[in-house]
Coordinates of C-alpha atoms and ligand atoms in Angstrom, one line a residue:
X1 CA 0.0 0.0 0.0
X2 CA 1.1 3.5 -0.7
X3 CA 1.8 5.6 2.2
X4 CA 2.4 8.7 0.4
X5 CA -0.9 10.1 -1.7
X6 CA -1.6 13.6 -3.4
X7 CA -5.0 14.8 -4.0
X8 CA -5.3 17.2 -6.5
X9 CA -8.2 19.4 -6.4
X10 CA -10.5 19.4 -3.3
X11 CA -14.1 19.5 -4.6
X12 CA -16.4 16.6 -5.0
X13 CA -14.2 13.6 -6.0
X14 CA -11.3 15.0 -4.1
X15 CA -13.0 14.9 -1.0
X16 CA -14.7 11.8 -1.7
X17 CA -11.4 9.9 -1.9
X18 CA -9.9 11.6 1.0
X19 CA -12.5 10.2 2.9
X20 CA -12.6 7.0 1.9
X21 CA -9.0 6.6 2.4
X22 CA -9.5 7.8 5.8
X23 CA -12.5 5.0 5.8
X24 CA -10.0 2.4 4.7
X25 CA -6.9 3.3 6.6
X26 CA -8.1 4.8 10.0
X27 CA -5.4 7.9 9.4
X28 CA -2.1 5.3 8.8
X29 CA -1.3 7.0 5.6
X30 CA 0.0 10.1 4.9
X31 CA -2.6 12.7 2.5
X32 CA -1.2 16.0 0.8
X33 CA -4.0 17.9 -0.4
X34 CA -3.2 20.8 -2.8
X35 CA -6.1 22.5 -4.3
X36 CA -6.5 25.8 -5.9
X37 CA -9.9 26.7 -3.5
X38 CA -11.0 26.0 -0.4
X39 CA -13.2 23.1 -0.9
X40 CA -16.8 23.6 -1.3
X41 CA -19.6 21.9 -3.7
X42 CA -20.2 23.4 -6.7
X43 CA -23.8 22.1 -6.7
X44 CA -25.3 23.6 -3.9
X45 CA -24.0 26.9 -5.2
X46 CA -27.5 28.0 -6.7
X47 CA -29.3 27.6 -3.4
X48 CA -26.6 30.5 -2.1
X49 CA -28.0 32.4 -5.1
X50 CA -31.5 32.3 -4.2
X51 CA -30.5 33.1 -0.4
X52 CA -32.1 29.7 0.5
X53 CA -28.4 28.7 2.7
X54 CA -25.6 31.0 3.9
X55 CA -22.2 30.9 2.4
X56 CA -20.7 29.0 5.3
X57 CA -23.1 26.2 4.1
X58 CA -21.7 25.8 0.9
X59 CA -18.3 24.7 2.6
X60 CA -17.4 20.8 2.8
X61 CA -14.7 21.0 4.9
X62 CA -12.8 23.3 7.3
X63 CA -9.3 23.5 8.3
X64 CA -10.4 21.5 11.4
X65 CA -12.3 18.7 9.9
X66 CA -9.3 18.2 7.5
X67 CA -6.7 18.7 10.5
X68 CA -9.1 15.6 12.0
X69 CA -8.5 13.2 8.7
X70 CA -4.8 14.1 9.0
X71 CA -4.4 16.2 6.1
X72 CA -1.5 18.3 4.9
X73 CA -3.5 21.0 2.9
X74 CA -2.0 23.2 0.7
X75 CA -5.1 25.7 -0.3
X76 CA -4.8 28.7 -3.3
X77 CA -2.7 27.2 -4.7
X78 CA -2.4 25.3 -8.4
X79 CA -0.3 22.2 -9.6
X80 CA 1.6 23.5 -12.1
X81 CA 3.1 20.6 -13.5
X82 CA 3.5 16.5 -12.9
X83 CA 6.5 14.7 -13.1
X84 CA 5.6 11.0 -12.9
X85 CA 8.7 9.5 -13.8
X86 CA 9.9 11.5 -10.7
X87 CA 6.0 11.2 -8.8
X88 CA 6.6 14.9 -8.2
X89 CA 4.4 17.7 -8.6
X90 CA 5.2 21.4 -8.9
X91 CA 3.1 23.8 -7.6
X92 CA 2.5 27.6 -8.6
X93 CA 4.7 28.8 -6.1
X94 CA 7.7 26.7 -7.5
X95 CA 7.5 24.4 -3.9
X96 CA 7.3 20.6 -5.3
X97 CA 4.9 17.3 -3.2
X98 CA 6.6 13.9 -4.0
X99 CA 4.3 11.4 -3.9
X100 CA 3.8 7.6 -4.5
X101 CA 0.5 7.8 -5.8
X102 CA -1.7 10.8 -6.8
X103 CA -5.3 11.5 -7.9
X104 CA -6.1 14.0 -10.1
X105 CA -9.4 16.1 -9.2
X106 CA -9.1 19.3 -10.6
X107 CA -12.8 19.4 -12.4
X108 CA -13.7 22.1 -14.7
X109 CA -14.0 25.5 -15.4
X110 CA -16.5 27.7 -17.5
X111 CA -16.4 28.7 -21.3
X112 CA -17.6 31.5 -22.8
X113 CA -17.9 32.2 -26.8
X114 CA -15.2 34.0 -28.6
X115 CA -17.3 37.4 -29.2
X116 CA -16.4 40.7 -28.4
X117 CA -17.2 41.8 -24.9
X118 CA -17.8 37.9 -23.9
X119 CA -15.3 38.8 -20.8
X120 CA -16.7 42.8 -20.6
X121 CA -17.7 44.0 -17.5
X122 CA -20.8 43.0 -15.9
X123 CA -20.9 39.6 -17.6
X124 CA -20.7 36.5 -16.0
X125 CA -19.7 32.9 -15.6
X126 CA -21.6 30.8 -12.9
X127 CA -19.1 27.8 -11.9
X128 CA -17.4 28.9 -9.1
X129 CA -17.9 30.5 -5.4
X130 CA -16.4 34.2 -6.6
X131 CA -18.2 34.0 -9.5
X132 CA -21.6 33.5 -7.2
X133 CA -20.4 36.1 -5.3
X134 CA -20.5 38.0 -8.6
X135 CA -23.4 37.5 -9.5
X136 CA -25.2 38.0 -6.1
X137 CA -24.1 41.2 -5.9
X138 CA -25.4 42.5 -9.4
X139 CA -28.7 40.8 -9.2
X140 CA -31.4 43.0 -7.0
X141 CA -35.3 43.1 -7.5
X142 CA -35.9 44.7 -10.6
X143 CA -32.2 43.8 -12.1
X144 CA -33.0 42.4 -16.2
X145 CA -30.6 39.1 -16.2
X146 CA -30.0 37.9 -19.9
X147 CA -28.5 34.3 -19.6
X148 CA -27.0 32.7 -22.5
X149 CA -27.2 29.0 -23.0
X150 CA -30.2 27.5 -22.2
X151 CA -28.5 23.7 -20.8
X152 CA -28.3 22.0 -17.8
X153 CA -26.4 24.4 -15.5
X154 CA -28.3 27.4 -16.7
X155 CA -31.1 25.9 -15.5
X156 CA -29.8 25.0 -12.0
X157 CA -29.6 29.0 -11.2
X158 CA -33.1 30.1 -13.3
X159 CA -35.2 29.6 -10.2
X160 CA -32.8 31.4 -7.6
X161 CA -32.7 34.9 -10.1
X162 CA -36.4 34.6 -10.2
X163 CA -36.6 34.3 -6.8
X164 CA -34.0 37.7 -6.1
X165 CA -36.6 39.5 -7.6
X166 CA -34.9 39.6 -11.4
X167 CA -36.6 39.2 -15.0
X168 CA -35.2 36.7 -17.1
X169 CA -34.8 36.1 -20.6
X170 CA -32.7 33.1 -21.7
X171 CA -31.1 32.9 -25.0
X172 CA -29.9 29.7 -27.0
X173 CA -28.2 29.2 -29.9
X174 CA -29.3 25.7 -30.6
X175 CA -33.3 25.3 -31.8
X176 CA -34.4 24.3 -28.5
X177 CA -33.7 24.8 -24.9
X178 CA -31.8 21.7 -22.9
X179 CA -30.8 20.2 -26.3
X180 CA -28.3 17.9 -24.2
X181 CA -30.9 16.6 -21.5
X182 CA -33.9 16.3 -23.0
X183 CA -36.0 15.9 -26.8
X184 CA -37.4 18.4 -28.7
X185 CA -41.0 17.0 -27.2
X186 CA -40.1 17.5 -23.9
X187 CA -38.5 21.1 -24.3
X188 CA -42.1 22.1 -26.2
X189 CA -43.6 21.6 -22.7
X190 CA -40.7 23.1 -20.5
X191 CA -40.5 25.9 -22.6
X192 CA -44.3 26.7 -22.3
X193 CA -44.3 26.5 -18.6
X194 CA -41.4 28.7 -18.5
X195 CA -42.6 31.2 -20.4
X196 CA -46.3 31.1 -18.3
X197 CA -44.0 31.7 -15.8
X198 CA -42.6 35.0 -16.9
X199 CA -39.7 33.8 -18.5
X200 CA -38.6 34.9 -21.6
X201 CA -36.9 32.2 -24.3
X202 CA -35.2 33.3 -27.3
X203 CA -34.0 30.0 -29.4
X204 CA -31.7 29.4 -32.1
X205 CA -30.3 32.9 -31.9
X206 CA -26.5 33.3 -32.7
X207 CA -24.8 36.0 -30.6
X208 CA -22.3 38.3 -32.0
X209 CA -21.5 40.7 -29.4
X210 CA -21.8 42.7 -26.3
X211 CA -21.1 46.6 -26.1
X212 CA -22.0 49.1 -23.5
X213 CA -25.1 50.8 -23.8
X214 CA -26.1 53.8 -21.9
X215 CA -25.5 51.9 -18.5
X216 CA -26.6 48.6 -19.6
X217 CA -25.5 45.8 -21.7
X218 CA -26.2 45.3 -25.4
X219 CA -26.8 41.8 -26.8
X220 CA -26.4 41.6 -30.9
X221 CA -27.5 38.3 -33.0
X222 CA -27.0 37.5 -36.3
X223 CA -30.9 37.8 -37.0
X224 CA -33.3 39.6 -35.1
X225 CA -33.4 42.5 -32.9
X226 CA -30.7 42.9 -30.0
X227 CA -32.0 42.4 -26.4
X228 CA -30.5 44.5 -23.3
X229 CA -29.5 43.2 -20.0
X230 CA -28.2 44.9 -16.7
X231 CA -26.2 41.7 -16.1
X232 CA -25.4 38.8 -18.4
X233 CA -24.7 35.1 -16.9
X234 CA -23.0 33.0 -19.9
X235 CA -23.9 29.3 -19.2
X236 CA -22.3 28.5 -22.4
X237 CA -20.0 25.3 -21.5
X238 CA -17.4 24.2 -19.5
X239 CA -13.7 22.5 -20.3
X240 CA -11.8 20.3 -17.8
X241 CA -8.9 21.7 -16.2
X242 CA -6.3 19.5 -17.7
X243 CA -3.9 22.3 -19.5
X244 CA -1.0 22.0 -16.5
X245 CA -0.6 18.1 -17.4
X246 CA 0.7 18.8 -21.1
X247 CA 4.7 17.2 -20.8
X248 CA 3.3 14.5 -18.1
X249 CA 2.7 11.4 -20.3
X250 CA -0.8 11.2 -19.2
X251 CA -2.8 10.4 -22.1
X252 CA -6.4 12.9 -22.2
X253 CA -8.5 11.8 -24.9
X254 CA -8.7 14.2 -28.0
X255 CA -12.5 13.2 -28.7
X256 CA -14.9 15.8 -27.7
X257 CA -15.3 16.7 -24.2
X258 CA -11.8 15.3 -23.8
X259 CA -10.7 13.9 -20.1
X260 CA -8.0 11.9 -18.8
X261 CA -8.7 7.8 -20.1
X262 CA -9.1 5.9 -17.1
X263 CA -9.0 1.9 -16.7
X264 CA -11.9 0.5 -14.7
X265 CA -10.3 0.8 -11.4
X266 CA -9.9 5.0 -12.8
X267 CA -5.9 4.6 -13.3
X268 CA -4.8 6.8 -15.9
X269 CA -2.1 5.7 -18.5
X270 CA 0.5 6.1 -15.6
X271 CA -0.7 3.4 -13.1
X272 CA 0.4 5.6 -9.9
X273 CA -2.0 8.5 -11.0
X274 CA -5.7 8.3 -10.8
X275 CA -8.7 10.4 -12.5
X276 CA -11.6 11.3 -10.8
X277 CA -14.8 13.8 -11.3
X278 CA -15.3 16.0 -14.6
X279 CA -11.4 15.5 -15.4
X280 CA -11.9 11.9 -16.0
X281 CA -13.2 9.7 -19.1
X282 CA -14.3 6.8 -17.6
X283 CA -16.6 3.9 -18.2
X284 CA -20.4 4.7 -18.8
X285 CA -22.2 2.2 -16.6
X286 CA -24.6 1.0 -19.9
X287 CA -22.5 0.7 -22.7
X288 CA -18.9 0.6 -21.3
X289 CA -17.6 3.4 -23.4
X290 CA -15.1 5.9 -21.9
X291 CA -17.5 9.5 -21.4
X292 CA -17.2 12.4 -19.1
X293 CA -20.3 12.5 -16.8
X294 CA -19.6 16.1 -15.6
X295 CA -22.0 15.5 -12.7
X296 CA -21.6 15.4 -9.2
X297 CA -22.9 11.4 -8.5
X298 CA -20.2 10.6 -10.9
X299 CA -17.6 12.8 -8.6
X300 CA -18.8 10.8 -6.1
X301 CA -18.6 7.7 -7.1
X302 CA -15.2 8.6 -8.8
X303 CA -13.3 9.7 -6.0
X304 CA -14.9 7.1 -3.4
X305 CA -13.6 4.0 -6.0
X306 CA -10.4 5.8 -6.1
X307 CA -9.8 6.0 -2.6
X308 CA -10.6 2.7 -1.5
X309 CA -8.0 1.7 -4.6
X310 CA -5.2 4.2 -3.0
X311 CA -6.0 2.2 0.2
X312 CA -4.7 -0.7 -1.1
X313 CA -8.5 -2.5 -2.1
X314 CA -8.8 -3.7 -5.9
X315 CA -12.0 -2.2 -6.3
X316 CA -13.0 -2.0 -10.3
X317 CA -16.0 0.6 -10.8
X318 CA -18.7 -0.5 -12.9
X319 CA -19.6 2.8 -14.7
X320 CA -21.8 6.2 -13.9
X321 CA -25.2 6.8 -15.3
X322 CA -25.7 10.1 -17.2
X323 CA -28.7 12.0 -15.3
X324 CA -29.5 15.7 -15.1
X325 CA -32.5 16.8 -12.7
X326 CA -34.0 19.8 -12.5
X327 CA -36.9 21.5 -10.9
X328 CA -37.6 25.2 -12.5
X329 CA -40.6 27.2 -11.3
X330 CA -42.1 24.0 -9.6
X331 CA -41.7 21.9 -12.9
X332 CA -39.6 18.7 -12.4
X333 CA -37.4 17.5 -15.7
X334 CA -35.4 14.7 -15.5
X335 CA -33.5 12.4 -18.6
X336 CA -31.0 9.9 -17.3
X337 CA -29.0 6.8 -19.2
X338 CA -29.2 6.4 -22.8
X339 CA -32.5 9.0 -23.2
X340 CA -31.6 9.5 -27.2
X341 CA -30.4 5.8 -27.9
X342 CA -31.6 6.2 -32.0
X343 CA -31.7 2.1 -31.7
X344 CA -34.3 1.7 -28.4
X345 CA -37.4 0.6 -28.5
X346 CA -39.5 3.9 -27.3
X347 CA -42.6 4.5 -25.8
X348 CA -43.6 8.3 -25.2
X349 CA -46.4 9.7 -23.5
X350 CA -47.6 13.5 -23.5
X351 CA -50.3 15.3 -21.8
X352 CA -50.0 18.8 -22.7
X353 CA -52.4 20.4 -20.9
X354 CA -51.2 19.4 -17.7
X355 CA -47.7 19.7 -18.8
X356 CA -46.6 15.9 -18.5
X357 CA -44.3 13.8 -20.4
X358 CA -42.9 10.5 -20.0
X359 CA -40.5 8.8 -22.2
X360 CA -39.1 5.2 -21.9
X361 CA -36.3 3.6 -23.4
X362 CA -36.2 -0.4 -23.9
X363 CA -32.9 -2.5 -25.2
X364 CA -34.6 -5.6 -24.8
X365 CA -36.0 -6.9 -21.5
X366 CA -34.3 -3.6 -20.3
X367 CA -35.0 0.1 -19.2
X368 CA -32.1 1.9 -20.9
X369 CA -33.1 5.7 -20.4
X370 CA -35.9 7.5 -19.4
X371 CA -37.0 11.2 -19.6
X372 CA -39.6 12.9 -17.0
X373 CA -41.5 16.4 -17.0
X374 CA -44.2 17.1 -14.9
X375 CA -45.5 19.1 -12.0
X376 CA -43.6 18.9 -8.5
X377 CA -46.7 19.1 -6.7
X378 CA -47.4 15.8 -8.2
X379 CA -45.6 13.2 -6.2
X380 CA -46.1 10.8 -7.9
X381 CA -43.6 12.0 -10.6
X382 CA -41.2 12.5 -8.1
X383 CA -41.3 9.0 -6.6
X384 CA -41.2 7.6 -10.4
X385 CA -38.0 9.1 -11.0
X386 CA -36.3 7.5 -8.4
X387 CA -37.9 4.5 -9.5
X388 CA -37.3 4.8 -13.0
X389 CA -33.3 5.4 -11.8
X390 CA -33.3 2.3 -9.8
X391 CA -34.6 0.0 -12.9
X392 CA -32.0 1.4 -15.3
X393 CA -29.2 1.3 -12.5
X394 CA -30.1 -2.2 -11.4
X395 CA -30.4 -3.2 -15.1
X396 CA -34.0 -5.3 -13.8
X397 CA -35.4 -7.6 -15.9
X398 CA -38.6 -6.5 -17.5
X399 CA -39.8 -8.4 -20.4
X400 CA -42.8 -9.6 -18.2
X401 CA -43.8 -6.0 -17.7
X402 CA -42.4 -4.4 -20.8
X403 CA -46.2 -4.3 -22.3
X404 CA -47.6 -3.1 -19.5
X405 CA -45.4 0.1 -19.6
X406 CA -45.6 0.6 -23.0
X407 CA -49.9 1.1 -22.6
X408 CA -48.9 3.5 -18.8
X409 CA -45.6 4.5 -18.8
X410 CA -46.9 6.5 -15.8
X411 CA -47.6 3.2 -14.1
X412 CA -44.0 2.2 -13.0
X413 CA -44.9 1.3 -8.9
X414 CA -46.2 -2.3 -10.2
X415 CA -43.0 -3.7 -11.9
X416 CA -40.3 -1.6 -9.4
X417 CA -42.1 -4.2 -6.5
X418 CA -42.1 -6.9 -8.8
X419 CA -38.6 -6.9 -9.6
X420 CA -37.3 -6.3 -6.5
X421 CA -35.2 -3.2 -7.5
X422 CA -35.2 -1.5 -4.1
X423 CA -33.5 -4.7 -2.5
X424 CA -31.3 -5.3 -5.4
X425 CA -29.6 -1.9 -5.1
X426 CA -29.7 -1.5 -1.0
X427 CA -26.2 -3.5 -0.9
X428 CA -24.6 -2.4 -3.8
X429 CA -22.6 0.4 -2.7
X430 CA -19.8 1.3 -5.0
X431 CA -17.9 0.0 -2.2
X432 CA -19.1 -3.3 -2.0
X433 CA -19.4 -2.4 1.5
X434 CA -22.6 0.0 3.5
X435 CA -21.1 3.4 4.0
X436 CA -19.3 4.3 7.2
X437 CA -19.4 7.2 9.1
X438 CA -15.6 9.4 8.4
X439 CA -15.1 9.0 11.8
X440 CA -14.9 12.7 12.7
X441 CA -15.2 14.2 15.9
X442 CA -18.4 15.9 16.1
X443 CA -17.3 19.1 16.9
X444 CA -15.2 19.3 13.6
X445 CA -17.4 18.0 11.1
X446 CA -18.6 21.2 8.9
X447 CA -21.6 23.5 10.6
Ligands
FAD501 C1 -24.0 26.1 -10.5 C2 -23.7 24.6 -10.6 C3 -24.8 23.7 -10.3 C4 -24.6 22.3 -10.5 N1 -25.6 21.5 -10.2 C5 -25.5 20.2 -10.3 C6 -26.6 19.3 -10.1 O1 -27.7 19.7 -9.7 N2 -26.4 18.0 -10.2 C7 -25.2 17.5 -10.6 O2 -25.1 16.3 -10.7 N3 -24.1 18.3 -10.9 C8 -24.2 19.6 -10.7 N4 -23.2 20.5 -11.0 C9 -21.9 19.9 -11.5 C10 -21.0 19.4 -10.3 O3 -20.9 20.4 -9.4 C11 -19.7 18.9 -10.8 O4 -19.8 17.9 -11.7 C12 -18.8 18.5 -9.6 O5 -18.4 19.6 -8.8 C13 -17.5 17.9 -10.2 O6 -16.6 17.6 -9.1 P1 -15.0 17.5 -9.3 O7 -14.5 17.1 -8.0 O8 -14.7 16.7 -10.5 O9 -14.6 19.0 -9.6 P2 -14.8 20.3 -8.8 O10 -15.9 20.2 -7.8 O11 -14.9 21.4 -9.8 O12 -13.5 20.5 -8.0 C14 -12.3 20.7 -8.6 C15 -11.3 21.3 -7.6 O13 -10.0 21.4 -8.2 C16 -9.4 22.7 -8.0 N5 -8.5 23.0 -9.1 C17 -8.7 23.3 -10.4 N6 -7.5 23.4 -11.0 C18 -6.5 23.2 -10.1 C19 -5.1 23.2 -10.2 N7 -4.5 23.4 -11.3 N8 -4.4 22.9 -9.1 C20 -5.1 22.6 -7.9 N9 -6.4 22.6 -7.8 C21 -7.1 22.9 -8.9 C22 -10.6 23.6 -8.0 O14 -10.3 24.8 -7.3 C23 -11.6 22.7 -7.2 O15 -11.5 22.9 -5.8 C24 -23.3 21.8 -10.8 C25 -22.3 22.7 -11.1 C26 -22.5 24.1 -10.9 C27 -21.3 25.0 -11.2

């Protein structure tokens, strides 16, 4: 076992591995953490937008709690570049951790179009806690917020301007908004709720540039008329942090969305270093090929199979499951696993006038993907899409009630019993083990 291990980046799948080291070795090892912020989740960053927490809540550890898992932290400050031959890292200070293994954690950061005035002054990115801070302070009641890129993360934050008292418009380039988590079917419906809402939707509209106009900010397209903003969020991508590695012999993938190529215990081509989290391209629990799931249950999962392996287990990870859940203006959307597999058999379900939709997504005897809009008053469609979750994750077998769900894909209670899914998944931790408490005194763990 290595006694010496370097944890690079201390957000979601840093922390996840620093604890289950901890788990695993009851504090014999030594842990360097060097990470460029004080850790804090990334996810939970919206609900400090909307005022719903405090800022101190957004934190995931303190100096104390890490003090208490015996960790050397070096916080502020960046890796700068990785020897591996040498298992040394150099940090942006010039000071240098050797190591005998090392995960890297470093995530991603957020991208915004190559336009004029894309980085002008009262424009924002969303991604991390200075940029919230940003943006908290511009948005008041009354403030008119233009966000561009109508995906995923943009919708995380839509709820938490409304509720600081802001109008909204969103603009998209692509013909639809969430064009990566759900179909054009299921947008129709979003989109109509959101705009009964008060929210304004401006789709396949190509921005050219932002200028200064008389105080506020000027938004030009290629077509139409330009729309004005008092602050502008760009929700317009993300890329992983992965530019200090170049010279380090870690191979990153050139396909799209790039990443470090991880085996299936998430060892990079240099067997001491591990990927975990947004950096990493690892195995997609369905189909097996190598994706990055930039979402926090993959972080989780990531880091936690990492650590246990920098423990000294031999703990191979069976893949993450794409899924992106949102609730906006007290409509739930959800898609998770393959939701656009061309090749599925599909069933689909809409009733418009009370905003529902329901997809399902057969290989087989099995549920492959599924796609959810509706209500949140209505529980129902809450409970199914933790249900619908379990059959994919568990992989059930459900030939016997295929036909039934193809007539009520609303119906899903029946064959989740039948199969057993909730029993199924119970034991099967990515661990192979039930979860253990971090063993923290109480009076360190974060308040
Ligand atoms: C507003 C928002 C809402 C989100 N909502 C959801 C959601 O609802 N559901 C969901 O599944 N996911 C959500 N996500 C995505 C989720 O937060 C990320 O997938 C997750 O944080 C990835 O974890 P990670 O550990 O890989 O990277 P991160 O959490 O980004 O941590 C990376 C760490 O590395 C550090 N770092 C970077 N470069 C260096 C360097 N060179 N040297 C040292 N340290 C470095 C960073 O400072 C950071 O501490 C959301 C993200 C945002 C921004």
């Amino acid at each position: 076992m290595a006694a010496r291990h370097l944890i690079i980046g201390g957000g979601t799948a840093g922390l996840n591995a620093i604890r289950t080291i901890r788990e695993e070795d009851g504090g014999a090892s030594e842990i360097t953490l060097v990470s460029a912020e004080r850790p804090y989740s990334r996810m939970v960053l919206p609900y400090y937008l909307g005022a719903t927490i405090a800022e101190s809540h957004v934190y995931t550890a303190t100096p104390a709690s890490l003090a208490a898992w015996k960790v050397k932290a070096t916080l502020g400050r960046r890796a700068k570049a990785l020897d591996t031959a040498a298992r040394k890292l150099t940090l942006d200070d010039g000071s240098a951790v050797e190591y005998d293994d090392c995960l890297i954690a470093t995530g991603s950061r957020a991208v915004r179009p190559p336009i004029p005035g894309a980085e002008g002054p009262g424009v924002h990115s969303f991604w991390t806690l200075e940029e919230a801070r940003a943006v908290i302070a511009g948005v008041q009641p009354g403030t008119k917020v233009v966000m561009v890129g109508a995906g995923f993360i943009s919708f995380t934050i839509l709820n938490a301007i409304l509720a600081r008292g802001a109008s909204l418009t969103i603009v998209e380039v692509a013909p639809r908004i969430l064009p990566r988590m759900v179909d054009p079917a299921c947008a129709r419906i979003v989109a109509g709720w959101l705009e009964r809402h008060g929210v304004t939707l401006r789709v396949g509209a190509t921005m050219t540039k932002i200028e200064e106009w008389k105080g506020k900010r000027k938004l030009s397209f290629k077509k139409g008329e330009p729309v004005f903003a008092d602050v502008v969020i760009m929700a317009t991508g993300i890329r992983t942090n992965l530019e200090w590695l170049e010279g380090s012999g870690i191979e990153v993938s050139a396909e799209p969305g790039g990443g470090i190529l991880v085996d299936d215990h998430l060892r990079s081509s240099v067997k001491s270093v591990y990927a975990a989290g947004d950096v990493a391209r690892g195995p997609n629990l369905l189909t097996g090929t190598l994706e990055v799931h930039a979402i926090e249950p993959t972080a989780q999962e990531h880091g936690r199979v990492v650590g246990a392996n920098m423990a000294g287990r031999d703990l191979a990870y069976r893949g993450s499951l794409i899924m992106n859940i949102v609730e906006v203006c007290h409509l739930d959307v959800a898609s998770f696993g393959q939701w656009d597999d061309p090749k599925a058999d599909v069933f689909t379900v809409t009733h418009a006038d009370r905003s529902q939709y329901r997809k399902l997504l057969f290989r087989g005897g099995k549920l492959n993907g599924a796609m959810i809009c509706g209500p949140a008053e209505e529980i129902w469609g809450t409970n199914d899409v933790g249900m619908l979750k379990g059959l994919v994750y568990s992989g059930a077998d459900l030939s016997r009630w295929k036909a039934h769900l193809k007539k009520n894909p609303f119906d899903v209670k029946p064959a989740y019993l039948a199969t057993h899914t909730a029993g199924k998944l119970l034991p099967q931790t990515v661990l192979g083990r039930a979860s253990q408490s971090p063993q923290l005194p109480h009076s360190v763990m974060v308040q």
